[in-house]
Short mmCIF file of C-alpha atoms in Angstrom, two decimals:
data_model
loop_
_atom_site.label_atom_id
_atom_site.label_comp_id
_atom_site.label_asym_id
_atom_site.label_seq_id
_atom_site.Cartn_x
_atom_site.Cartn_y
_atom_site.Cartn_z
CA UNK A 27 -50.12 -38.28 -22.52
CA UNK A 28 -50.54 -35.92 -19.24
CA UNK A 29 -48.81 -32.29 -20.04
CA UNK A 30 -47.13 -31.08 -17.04
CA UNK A 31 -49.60 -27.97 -17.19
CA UNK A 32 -52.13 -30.94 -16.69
CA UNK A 33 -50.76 -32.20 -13.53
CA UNK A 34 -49.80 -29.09 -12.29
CA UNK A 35 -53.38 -28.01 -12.60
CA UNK A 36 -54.71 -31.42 -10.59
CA UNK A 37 -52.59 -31.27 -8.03
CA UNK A 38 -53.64 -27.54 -7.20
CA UNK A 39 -57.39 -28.68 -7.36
CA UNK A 40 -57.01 -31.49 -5.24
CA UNK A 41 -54.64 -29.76 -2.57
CA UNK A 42 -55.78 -29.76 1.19
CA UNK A 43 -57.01 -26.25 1.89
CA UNK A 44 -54.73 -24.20 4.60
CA UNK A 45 -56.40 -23.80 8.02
CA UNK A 46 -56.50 -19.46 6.99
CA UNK A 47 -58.39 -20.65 3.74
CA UNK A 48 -61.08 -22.49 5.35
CA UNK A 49 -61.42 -19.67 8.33
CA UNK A 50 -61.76 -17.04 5.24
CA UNK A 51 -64.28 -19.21 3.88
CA UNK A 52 -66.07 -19.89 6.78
CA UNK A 53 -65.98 -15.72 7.55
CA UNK A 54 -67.47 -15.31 4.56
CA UNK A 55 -70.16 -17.25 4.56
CA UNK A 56 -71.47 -16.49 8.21
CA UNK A 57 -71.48 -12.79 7.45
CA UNK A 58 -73.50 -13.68 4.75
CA UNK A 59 -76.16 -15.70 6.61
CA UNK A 60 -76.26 -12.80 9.42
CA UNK A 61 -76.69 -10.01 6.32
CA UNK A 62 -79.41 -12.16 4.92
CA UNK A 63 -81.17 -12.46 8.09
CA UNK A 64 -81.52 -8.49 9.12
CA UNK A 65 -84.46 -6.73 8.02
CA UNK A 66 -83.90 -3.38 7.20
CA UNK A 67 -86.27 -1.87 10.10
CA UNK A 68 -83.45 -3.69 12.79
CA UNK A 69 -81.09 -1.06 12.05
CA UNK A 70 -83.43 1.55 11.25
CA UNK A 71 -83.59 1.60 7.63
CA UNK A 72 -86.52 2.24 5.49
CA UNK A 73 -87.46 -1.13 3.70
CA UNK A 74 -88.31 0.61 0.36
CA UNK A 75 -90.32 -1.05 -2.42
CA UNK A 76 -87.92 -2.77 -5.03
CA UNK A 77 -85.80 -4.19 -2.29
CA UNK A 78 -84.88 -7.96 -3.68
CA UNK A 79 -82.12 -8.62 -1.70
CA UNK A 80 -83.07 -10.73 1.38
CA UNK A 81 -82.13 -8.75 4.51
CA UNK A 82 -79.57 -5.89 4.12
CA UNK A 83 -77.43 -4.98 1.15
CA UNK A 84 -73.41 -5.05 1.37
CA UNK A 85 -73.46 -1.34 0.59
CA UNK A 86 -75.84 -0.91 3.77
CA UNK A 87 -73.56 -2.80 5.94
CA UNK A 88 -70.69 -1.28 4.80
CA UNK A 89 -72.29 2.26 5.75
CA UNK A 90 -73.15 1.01 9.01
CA UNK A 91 -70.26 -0.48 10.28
CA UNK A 92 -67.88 2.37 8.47
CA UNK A 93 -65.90 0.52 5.92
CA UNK A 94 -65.56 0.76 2.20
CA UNK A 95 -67.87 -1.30 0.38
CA UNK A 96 -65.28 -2.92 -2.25
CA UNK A 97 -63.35 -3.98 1.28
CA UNK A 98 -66.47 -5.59 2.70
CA UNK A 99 -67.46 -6.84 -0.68
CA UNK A 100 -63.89 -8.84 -0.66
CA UNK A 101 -64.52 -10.18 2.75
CA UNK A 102 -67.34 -11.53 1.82
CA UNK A 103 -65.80 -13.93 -1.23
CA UNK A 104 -63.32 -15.08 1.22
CA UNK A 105 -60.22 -12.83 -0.09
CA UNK A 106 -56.84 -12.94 1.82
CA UNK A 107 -57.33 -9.38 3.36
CA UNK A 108 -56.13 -8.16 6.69
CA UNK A 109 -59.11 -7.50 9.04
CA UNK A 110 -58.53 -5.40 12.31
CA UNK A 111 -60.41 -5.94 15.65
CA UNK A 112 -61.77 -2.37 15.37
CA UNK A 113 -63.41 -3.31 12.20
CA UNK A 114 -65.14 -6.56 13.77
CA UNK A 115 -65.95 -4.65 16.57
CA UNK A 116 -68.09 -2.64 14.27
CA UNK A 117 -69.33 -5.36 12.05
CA UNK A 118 -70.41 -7.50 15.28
CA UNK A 119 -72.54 -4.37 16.35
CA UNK A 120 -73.99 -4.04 12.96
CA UNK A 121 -74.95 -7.22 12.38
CA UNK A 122 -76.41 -7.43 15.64
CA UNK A 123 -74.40 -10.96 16.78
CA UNK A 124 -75.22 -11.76 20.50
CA UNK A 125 -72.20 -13.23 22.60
CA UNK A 126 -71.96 -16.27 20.94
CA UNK A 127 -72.00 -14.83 17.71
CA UNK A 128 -69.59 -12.10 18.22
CA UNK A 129 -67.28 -14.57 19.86
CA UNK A 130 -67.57 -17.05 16.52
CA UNK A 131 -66.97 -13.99 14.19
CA UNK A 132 -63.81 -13.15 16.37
CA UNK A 133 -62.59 -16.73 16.26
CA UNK A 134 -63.15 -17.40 12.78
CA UNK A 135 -61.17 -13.93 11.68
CA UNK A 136 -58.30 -15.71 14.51
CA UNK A 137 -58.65 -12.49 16.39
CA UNK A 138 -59.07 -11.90 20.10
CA UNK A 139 -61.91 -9.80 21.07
CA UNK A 140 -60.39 -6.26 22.63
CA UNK A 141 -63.84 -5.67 24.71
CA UNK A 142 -63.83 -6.87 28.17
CA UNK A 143 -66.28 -9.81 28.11
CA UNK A 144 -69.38 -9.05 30.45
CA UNK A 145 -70.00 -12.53 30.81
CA UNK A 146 -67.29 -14.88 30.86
CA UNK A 147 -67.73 -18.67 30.25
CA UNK A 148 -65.42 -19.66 33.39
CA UNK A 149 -67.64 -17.90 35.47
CA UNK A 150 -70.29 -21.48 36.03
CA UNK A 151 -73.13 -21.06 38.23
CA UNK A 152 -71.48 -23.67 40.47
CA UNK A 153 -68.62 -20.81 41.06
CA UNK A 154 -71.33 -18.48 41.39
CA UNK A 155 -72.37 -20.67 43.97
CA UNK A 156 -69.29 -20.69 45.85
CA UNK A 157 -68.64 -16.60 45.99
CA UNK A 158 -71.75 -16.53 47.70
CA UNK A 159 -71.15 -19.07 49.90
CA UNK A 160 -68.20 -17.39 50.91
CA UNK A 161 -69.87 -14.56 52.56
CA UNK A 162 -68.71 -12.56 54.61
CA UNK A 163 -65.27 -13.09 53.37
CA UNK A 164 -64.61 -11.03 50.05
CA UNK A 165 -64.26 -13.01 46.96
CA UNK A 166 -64.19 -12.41 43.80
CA UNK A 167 -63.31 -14.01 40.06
CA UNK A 168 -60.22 -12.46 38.09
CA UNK A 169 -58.31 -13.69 35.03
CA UNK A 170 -54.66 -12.27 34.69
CA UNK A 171 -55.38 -9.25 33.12
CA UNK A 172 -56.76 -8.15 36.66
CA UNK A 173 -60.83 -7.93 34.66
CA UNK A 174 -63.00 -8.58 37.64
CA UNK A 175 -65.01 -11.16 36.22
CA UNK A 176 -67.20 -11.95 39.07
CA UNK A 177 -67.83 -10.99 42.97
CA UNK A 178 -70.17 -11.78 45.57
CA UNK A 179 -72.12 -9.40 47.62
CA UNK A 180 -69.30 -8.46 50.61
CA UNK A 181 -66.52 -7.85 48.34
CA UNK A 182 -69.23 -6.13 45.87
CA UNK A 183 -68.87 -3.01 48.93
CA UNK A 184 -65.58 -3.62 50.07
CA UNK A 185 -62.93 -0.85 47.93
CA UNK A 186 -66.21 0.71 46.60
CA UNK A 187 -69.31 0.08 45.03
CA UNK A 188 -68.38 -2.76 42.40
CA UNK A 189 -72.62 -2.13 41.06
CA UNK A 190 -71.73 1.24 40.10
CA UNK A 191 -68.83 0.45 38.28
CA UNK A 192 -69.28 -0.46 34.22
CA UNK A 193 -68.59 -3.65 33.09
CA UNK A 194 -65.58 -2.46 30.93
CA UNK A 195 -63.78 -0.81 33.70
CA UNK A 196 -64.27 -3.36 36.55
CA UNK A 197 -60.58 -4.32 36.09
CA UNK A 198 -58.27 -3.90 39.62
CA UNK A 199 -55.69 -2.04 37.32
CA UNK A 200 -57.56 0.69 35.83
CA UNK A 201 -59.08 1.27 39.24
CA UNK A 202 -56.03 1.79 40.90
CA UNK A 203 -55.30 4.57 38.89
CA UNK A 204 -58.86 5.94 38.06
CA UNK A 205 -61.09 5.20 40.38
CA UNK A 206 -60.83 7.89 43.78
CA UNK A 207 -62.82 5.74 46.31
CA UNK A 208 -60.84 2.60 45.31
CA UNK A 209 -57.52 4.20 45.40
CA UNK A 210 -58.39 5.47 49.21
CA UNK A 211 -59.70 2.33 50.51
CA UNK A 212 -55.97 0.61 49.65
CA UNK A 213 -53.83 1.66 52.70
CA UNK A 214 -50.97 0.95 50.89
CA UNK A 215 -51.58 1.95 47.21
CA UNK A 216 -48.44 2.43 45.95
CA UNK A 217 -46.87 -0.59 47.12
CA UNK A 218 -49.75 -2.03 45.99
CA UNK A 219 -49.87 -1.21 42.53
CA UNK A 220 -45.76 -1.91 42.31
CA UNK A 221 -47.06 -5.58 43.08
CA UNK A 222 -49.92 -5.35 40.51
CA UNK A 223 -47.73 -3.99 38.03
CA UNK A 224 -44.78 -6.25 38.27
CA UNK A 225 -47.47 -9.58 38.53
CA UNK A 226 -49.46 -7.74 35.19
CA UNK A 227 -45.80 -7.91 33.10
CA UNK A 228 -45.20 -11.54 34.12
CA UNK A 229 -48.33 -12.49 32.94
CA UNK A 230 -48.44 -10.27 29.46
CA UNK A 231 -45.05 -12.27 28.56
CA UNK A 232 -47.24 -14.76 26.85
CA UNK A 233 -49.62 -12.67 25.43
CA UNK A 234 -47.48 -9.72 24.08
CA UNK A 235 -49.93 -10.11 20.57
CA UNK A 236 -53.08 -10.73 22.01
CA UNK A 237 -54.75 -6.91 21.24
CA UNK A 238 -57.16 -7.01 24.68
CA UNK A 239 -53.73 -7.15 26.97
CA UNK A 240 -52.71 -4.16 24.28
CA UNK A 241 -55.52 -2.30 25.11
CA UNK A 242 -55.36 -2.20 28.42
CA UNK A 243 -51.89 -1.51 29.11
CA UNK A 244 -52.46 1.22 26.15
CA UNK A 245 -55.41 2.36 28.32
CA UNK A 246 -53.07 2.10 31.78
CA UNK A 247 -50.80 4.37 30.19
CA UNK A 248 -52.71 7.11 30.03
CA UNK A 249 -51.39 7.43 33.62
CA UNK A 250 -48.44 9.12 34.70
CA UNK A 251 -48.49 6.97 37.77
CA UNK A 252 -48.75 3.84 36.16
CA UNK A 253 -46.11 4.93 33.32
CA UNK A 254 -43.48 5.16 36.55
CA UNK A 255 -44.34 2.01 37.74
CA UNK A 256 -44.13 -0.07 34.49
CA UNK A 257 -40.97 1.64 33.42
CA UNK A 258 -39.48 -0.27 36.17
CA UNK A 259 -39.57 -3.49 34.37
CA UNK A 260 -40.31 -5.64 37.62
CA UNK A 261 -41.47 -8.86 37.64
CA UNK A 262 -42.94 -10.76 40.30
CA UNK A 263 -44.83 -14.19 41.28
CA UNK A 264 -48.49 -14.60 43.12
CA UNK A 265 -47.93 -14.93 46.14
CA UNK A 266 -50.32 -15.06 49.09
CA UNK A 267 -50.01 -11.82 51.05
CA UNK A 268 -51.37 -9.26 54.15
CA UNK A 269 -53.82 -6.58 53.01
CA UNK A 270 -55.59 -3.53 54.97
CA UNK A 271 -58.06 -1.79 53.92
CA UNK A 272 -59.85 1.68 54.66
CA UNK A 273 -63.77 1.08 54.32
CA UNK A 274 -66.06 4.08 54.12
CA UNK A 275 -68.93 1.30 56.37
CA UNK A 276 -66.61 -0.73 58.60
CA UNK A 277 -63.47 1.67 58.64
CA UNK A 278 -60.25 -0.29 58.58
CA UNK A 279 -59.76 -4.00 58.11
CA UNK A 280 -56.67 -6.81 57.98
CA UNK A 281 -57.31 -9.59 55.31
CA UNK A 282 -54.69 -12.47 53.99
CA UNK A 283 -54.93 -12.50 50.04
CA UNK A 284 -55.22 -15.93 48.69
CA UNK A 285 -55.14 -16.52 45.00
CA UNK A 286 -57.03 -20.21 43.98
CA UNK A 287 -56.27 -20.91 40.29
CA UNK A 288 -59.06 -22.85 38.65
CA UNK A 289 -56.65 -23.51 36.07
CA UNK A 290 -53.24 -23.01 34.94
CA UNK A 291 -51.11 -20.52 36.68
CA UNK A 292 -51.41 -17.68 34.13
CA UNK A 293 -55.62 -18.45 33.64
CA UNK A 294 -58.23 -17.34 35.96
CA UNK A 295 -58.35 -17.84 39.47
CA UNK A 296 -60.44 -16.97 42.28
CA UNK A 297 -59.56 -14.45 44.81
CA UNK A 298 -60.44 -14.27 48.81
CA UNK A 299 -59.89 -11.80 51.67
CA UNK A 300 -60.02 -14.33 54.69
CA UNK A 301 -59.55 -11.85 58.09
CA UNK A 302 -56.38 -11.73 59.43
CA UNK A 303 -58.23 -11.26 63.04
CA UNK A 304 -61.41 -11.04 64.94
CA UNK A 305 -61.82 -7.78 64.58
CA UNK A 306 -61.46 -7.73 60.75
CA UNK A 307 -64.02 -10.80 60.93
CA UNK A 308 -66.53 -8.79 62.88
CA UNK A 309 -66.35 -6.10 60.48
CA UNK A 310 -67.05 -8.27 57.29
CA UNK A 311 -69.92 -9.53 59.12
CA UNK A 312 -71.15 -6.27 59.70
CA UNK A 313 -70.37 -5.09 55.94
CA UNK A 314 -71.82 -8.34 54.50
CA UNK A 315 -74.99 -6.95 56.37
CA UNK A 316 -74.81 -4.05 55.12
CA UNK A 317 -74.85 -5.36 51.15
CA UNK A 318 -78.16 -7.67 52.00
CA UNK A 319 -79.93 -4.95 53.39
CA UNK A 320 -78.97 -2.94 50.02
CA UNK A 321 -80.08 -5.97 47.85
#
């Protein structure tokens, strides 16, 4: 006769793993694999002569990536432990991962990744295709955290020199507020970043726990300017819109904003300064020159 002990004990062995479990699992074992697979001379460690472990030791990656041993030890045998993005941050550059292996180890923890992607899978060489075929008229590729994603060669020079600008700060928002040649070339800044501002809150409403729209409005806050602005609690819709512009090659310039969504509302979307009038369209001409020559 079956003991309820018994069938209490078969029913927890044959119970469907929860979707955390099998992530935990899954976490474990790809850190694993990518410990295995790094020789100590990758991260600058001396190889020694009774190594037997294949790649790197836990205790090794733990001193790399600046966490405690027993805590790495446990994520690596799957235990229900809470893991920050600072800490995969860390463990990504330890173990080396490329894009598609940082993204999987973000995924797999159900995190989102706080760095600003440098390469972004909606930006397709078709709509690479179609920001340079654009030219002269500015466009570019933003999501709705205002990251600049993508940009073709006239709006590359037109509110300052989008080259010279790192990766993680080529985001309209924290050049409003950091960047000096940006902030002159907007003829009507503050306006401007009311707009910005009150569009940014609209769109963080549904993703008020993701930690890279944390980041950056932890980052934007940093600014006294910005603190005003968002302690209006505005909201407001895209709308297309009338721009000028002060550029330092073609002096001042008229451009309608139109927004083109390449997906839902609150996704990314492509954005293009068409000129408002001749003049404005001579100009772009003249600037999209102006960026050949320099390329």
């Amino acid at each position: 006769m079956t003991t309820m002990a018994q069938e209490t004990a078969t029913e927890t062995a044959v119970a469907p793993q929860t979707e955390s479990t099998v992530r935990r699992h899954e976490l474990a074992a790809f850190l694993r694999h990518r410990r295995e697979h790094i020789t100590p001379e990758q991260v600058g460690l001396p190889r020694g002569t009774r190594r037997r472990t294949p790649g790197l030791r836990r205790e090794e990656i733990a001193q790399l990536a600046a966490v405690g041993v027993t805590w790495y030890t446990w994520l690596e045998q799957a235990r229900d432990i809470q893991v920050s993005v600072q800490v995969l941050d860390a463990l990504a550059r330890t173990l080396l991962l490329d894009p598609s292996e940082r993204a999987h180890l973000f995924r797999l923890a159900d995190a989102a990744d706080p760095r600003p992607a440098t390469e972004c899978p909606v930006v397709t060489p078709a709509l690479r295709e179609m920001l340079d075929q654009l030219d002269p008229i500015p466009a570019c590729l933003q999501n709705a955290r205002y990251d600049i994603l993508a940009y073709n060669r006239t709006y590359g020079m037109l509110l300052c020199d989008m080259d010279a600008v790192p990766p993680e700060d080529r985001n309209c928002m924290v050049l409003s507020y950091t960047h000096d040649e940006w902030r002159s070339s907007i003829v009507h800044l503050e306006k401007t970043q009311r707009l910005m501002a009150a569009r940014f809150r609209g769109s963080m409403a549904g993703h008020l726990a993701d930690p890279t729209w944390k980041t950056l409005l932890t980052r934007l806050r940093t600014s006294p300017e910005f603190c005003d602005v968002w302690d209006r609690h505005e909201v407001v819709g895209a709308t297309p819109r009338r721009k000028e512009f002060r550029n330092t090659q073609v002096g001042r310039i008229t451009v309608d904003h139109t927004d083109l969504w390449l997906g839902p509302s609150t996704g990314p979307r492509m954005v293009t300064y068409a000129p408002a009038d001749e003049e404005t369209r001579e100009k772009l001409e003249r600037l999209y020159a102006i960026a050949q020559a320099r390329s």
